[in-house]
XYZ file of C-alpha atoms in Angstrom:
297
model
C 20.275 -18.707 -0.199
C 22.486 -15.756 0.729
C 21.124 -12.717 2.584
C 20.887 -10.586 -0.596
C 19.141 -13.431 -2.427
C 16.646 -13.801 0.412
C 16.074 -10.005 0.455
C 15.267 -10.043 -3.276
C 12.945 -13.039 -2.737
C 11.243 -11.194 0.168
C 10.806 -8.080 -1.980
C 9.339 -10.119 -4.845
C 6.904 -11.780 -2.415
C 5.790 -8.344 -1.148
C 4.976 -7.236 -4.716
C 3.277 -10.577 -5.455
C 1.066 -10.314 -2.354
C 0.178 -6.680 -3.106
C -0.410 -7.490 -6.786
C -2.882 -10.290 -5.995
C -4.557 -8.179 -3.304
C -6.174 -5.754 -5.812
C -8.373 -8.449 -7.357
C -8.946 -10.522 -4.207
C -10.031 -7.541 -2.057
C -12.210 -6.140 -4.867
C -14.133 -9.426 -5.225
C -14.966 -9.536 -1.479
C -16.128 -5.896 -1.523
C -18.018 -5.921 -4.835
C -19.930 -9.078 -3.951
C -21.082 -7.321 -0.742
C -19.624 -9.794 1.729
C -17.891 -6.962 3.612
C -18.205 -3.250 2.871
C -14.917 -1.308 2.389
C -14.615 0.432 5.779
C -15.671 -2.689 7.671
C -13.052 -4.672 5.757
C -10.360 -2.130 6.699
C -11.283 -2.358 10.390
C -11.216 -6.185 10.264
C -7.877 -6.142 8.384
C -6.196 -3.764 10.832
C -7.662 -5.366 13.997
C -6.562 -8.877 12.977
C -3.140 -7.706 11.767
C -2.591 -5.729 14.995
C -3.340 -8.886 16.995
C -0.834 -10.882 14.899
C 1.871 -8.219 15.302
C 1.420 -8.068 19.078
C 1.531 -11.882 19.357
C 4.677 -11.994 17.166
C 6.316 -9.279 19.287
C 6.167 -11.600 22.325
C 8.817 -13.779 20.658
C 11.096 -10.913 19.580
C 13.649 -8.826 21.519
C 12.004 -6.103 23.610
C 12.666 -2.453 22.779
C 11.192 0.530 24.595
C 9.741 3.471 22.660
C 10.525 6.961 23.963
C 7.463 8.927 25.124
C 8.092 11.753 22.634
C 7.882 9.261 19.725
C 4.366 8.035 20.535
C 2.799 11.172 19.004
C 4.876 10.630 15.838
C 3.611 7.044 15.735
C 0.020 8.221 16.148
C 0.337 10.650 13.200
C 2.120 7.964 11.146
C -0.755 5.553 11.902
C -3.242 8.195 10.756
C -1.594 8.431 7.317
C -0.033 4.959 7.004
C -2.915 2.823 8.279
C -6.148 4.811 8.522
C -6.353 7.310 5.637
C -4.480 5.282 3.047
C -6.341 2.002 3.743
C -9.780 3.661 3.809
C -9.104 5.339 0.452
C -7.541 2.166 -0.985
C -10.493 -0.103 -0.194
C -13.035 2.531 -1.247
C -11.028 3.066 -4.446
C -10.860 -0.679 -5.180
C -14.665 -0.797 -4.865
C -15.017 1.611 -7.820
C -11.991 1.094 -10.077
C -10.221 -1.847 -11.704
C -7.127 -3.719 -10.415
C -5.031 -2.566 -13.414
C -5.934 1.103 -12.865
C -5.276 0.924 -9.121
C -1.934 -0.873 -9.368
C -0.682 1.461 -12.133
C -1.568 4.569 -10.123
C 0.200 3.169 -7.053
C 3.501 3.137 -8.984
C 3.606 6.936 -8.740
C 4.370 6.639 -4.998
C 8.138 7.272 -5.634
C 7.182 10.490 -7.481
C 5.028 11.731 -4.589
C 7.773 10.838 -2.097
C 10.248 12.857 -4.184
C 7.971 15.930 -4.152
C 7.358 15.618 -0.405
C 11.079 15.105 0.248
C 11.887 18.223 -1.751
C 9.320 20.271 0.166
C 9.679 18.842 3.686
C 13.260 17.551 3.729
C 14.664 20.160 1.276
C 16.112 17.466 -0.998
C 17.395 18.652 -4.385
C 15.325 17.981 -7.537
C 17.146 17.527 -10.882
C 15.825 18.383 -14.359
C 15.221 14.673 -15.108
C 13.228 14.271 -11.904
C 10.978 17.255 -12.810
C 10.294 15.670 -16.238
C 9.630 12.339 -14.477
C 7.125 13.937 -12.092
C 5.302 15.582 -15.004
C 5.148 12.326 -17.006
C 3.946 10.310 -14.004
C 1.126 12.732 -13.289
C 0.126 12.889 -16.993
C -0.038 9.087 -17.114
C -2.183 8.967 -13.978
C -4.529 11.638 -15.402
C -4.901 9.771 -18.735
C -5.715 6.568 -16.860
C -8.253 8.367 -14.655
C -10.037 10.346 -17.388
C -10.029 7.864 -20.289
C -9.595 4.440 -18.654
C -12.526 2.025 -18.452
C -13.375 -0.890 -16.167
C -14.757 -4.345 -17.020
C -17.401 -4.028 -14.287
C -20.597 -2.094 -15.126
C -21.107 -0.714 -11.604
C -17.627 0.814 -11.350
C -16.977 4.560 -11.231
C -13.413 4.688 -12.581
C -12.633 8.432 -12.146
C -13.852 8.411 -8.517
C -12.093 5.120 -7.739
C -8.845 6.326 -9.321
C -9.062 9.564 -7.331
C -9.375 7.554 -4.100
C -6.377 5.381 -5.078
C -4.384 8.546 -5.861
C -5.273 10.007 -2.424
C -4.267 6.660 -0.901
C -0.883 6.935 -2.672
C -0.384 10.481 -1.310
C -1.273 9.368 2.219
C 1.086 6.377 2.027
C 3.888 8.618 0.742
C 3.414 11.024 3.671
C 3.613 8.007 5.982
C 6.938 6.920 4.401
C 8.397 10.391 5.037
C 7.062 10.484 8.623
C 8.385 7.028 9.478
C 11.844 7.567 7.932
C 13.620 8.515 11.179
C 11.747 5.965 13.293
C 12.936 3.092 11.062
C 16.573 3.871 11.890
C 15.817 4.271 15.597
C 13.660 1.184 16.246
C 13.289 -2.400 15.055
C 10.349 -2.544 12.581
C 8.226 -4.763 14.850
C 8.684 -2.339 17.734
C 6.804 0.450 16.007
C 4.592 -1.550 13.583
C 2.648 -3.150 16.468
C 1.964 0.343 17.897
C 1.196 1.695 14.431
C -1.542 -0.904 13.943
C -2.885 -0.549 17.483
C -3.307 3.227 17.027
C -4.753 2.605 13.559
C -7.292 0.138 14.957
C -8.448 2.601 17.647
C -8.872 5.453 15.113
C -10.716 3.178 12.637
C -13.385 1.909 15.074
C -15.907 4.748 14.421
C -15.397 4.440 10.635
C -15.771 0.701 10.227
C -17.701 -0.624 13.230
C -21.203 -0.365 11.708
C -20.132 -1.983 8.437
C -18.311 -4.789 10.259
C -21.356 -5.408 12.453
C -23.476 -5.895 9.302
C -21.307 -8.778 8.023
C -23.205 -12.082 7.664
C -20.353 -14.493 8.361
C -22.482 -17.585 7.697
C -22.831 -16.590 4.013
C -19.067 -16.812 3.393
C -18.027 -19.355 0.768
C -14.652 -21.130 1.181
C -13.167 -18.790 -1.470
C -14.364 -15.640 0.347
C -13.008 -16.974 3.655
C -9.670 -17.639 1.948
C -9.753 -14.129 0.395
C -10.317 -12.408 3.742
C -7.518 -14.451 5.357
C -5.245 -13.637 2.398
C -5.810 -9.876 2.838
C -5.109 -10.097 6.594
C -2.246 -12.607 6.733
C -0.692 -12.192 3.277
C -1.269 -8.639 2.088
C -0.981 -7.038 5.547
C 0.961 -9.118 8.094
C 3.156 -10.814 5.467
C 4.082 -7.655 3.567
C 4.884 -5.673 6.722
C 6.980 -8.634 7.917
C 8.938 -9.105 4.660
C 9.411 -5.449 3.651
C 11.838 -4.530 6.481
C 13.892 -7.669 5.731
C 14.329 -6.490 2.145
C 15.012 -2.863 3.087
C 17.807 -3.901 5.466
C 19.817 -5.618 2.698
C 18.990 -3.728 -0.505
C 19.459 -0.182 -1.768
C 16.423 2.093 -1.851
C 16.771 2.365 -5.651
C 16.557 -1.441 -5.992
C 13.476 -1.530 -3.759
C 11.904 1.272 -5.833
C 12.336 -0.609 -9.117
C 10.403 -3.613 -7.763
C 7.207 -1.507 -7.590
C 7.018 -1.962 -11.389
C 6.095 -5.603 -10.732
C 2.830 -4.675 -8.998
C 0.795 -3.665 -12.079
C 2.245 -6.598 -14.052
C 1.208 -9.125 -11.363
C -2.090 -7.339 -10.666
C -2.884 -7.114 -14.384
C -2.086 -10.753 -15.206
C -4.058 -12.027 -12.197
C -7.026 -9.740 -12.928
C -7.069 -10.880 -16.576
C -6.811 -14.551 -15.513
C -9.736 -14.070 -13.104
C -11.761 -12.241 -15.772
C -12.300 -9.102 -13.668
C -10.383 -6.687 -15.907
C -9.232 -6.162 -19.490
C -6.292 -4.489 -21.191
C -6.519 -1.857 -23.951
C -4.304 0.730 -25.673
C -5.274 3.486 -23.205
C -4.161 1.414 -20.202
C -0.937 0.279 -21.889
C -0.062 3.824 -23.031
C -0.825 5.419 -19.652
C 1.135 2.731 -17.786
C 4.185 3.206 -20.053
C 4.080 6.975 -19.428
C 3.877 6.380 -15.651
C 6.723 3.821 -15.761
C 8.943 6.232 -17.714
C 8.148 9.000 -15.213
C 8.964 6.788 -12.220
C 12.197 5.651 -13.921
C 13.344 9.260 -14.439
C 12.538 10.057 -10.806
C 14.371 7.033 -9.337
C 17.419 6.933 -11.656
C 20.621 8.325 -10.115
C 22.421 11.053 -12.110
C 25.889 10.167 -13.386
C 28.706 11.884 -11.563
C 30.908 14.173 -13.641
C 34.496 12.972 -14.188
């Protein structure tokens, strides 16, 4: 397999792992094996350990002192805030809702880039932003979940806040990715994230009754840590090094497809006209935001 082929495979695997994660994480949380904040602390602590072990076998690179504060702030948005909101959101909303809302990340990044980095916004991009937000609002206000105990509007709001936090992280980390090898800053990112998360998740993690875990729940927890955290952060940089940002952006469309099919197969979600309509509006909005304008002859 050539390097581009491997990059596309890596990118597909990232979307597959994220897509499956919505249903797998929700099952662990909703069946009260681990509460959301405790799960986040466990996820980040274990992933941080894996990243630091992996870094022992990779070329060493020193981080400049001035960049440690940037890494700390990036960890706050990219690990702490977004993961806390994601797991709390997954507790209350459905996998299809959550994965559809996450596709508006490119729209949020565009708005932040325009405001913080002074990047130009075209007419098509403005229409795309409006459509994406309308789709997300329709999904939040009118969408329903298959689970009786869910609170869809609240869960969708948390997922939306998670998407905003993740988008801020992408903007913050932009310069660091060109300066350092991904593993150089990811291990620090997760270490800082772990330290910040301790007061949020310690009590919930302490309450976990490990002896009650079934083989499936054990597998699910390991999947979230190794697959949806360590694996995705390992494969993403490999894809980004070989592919254009626009190509990477298009692959986010796969997440709700994978998440939806898996959720339907597992019987934890259902599809209806509201979800399909809202998702199509969001997809159209994201397409208009990510499409490059044709150059005049």
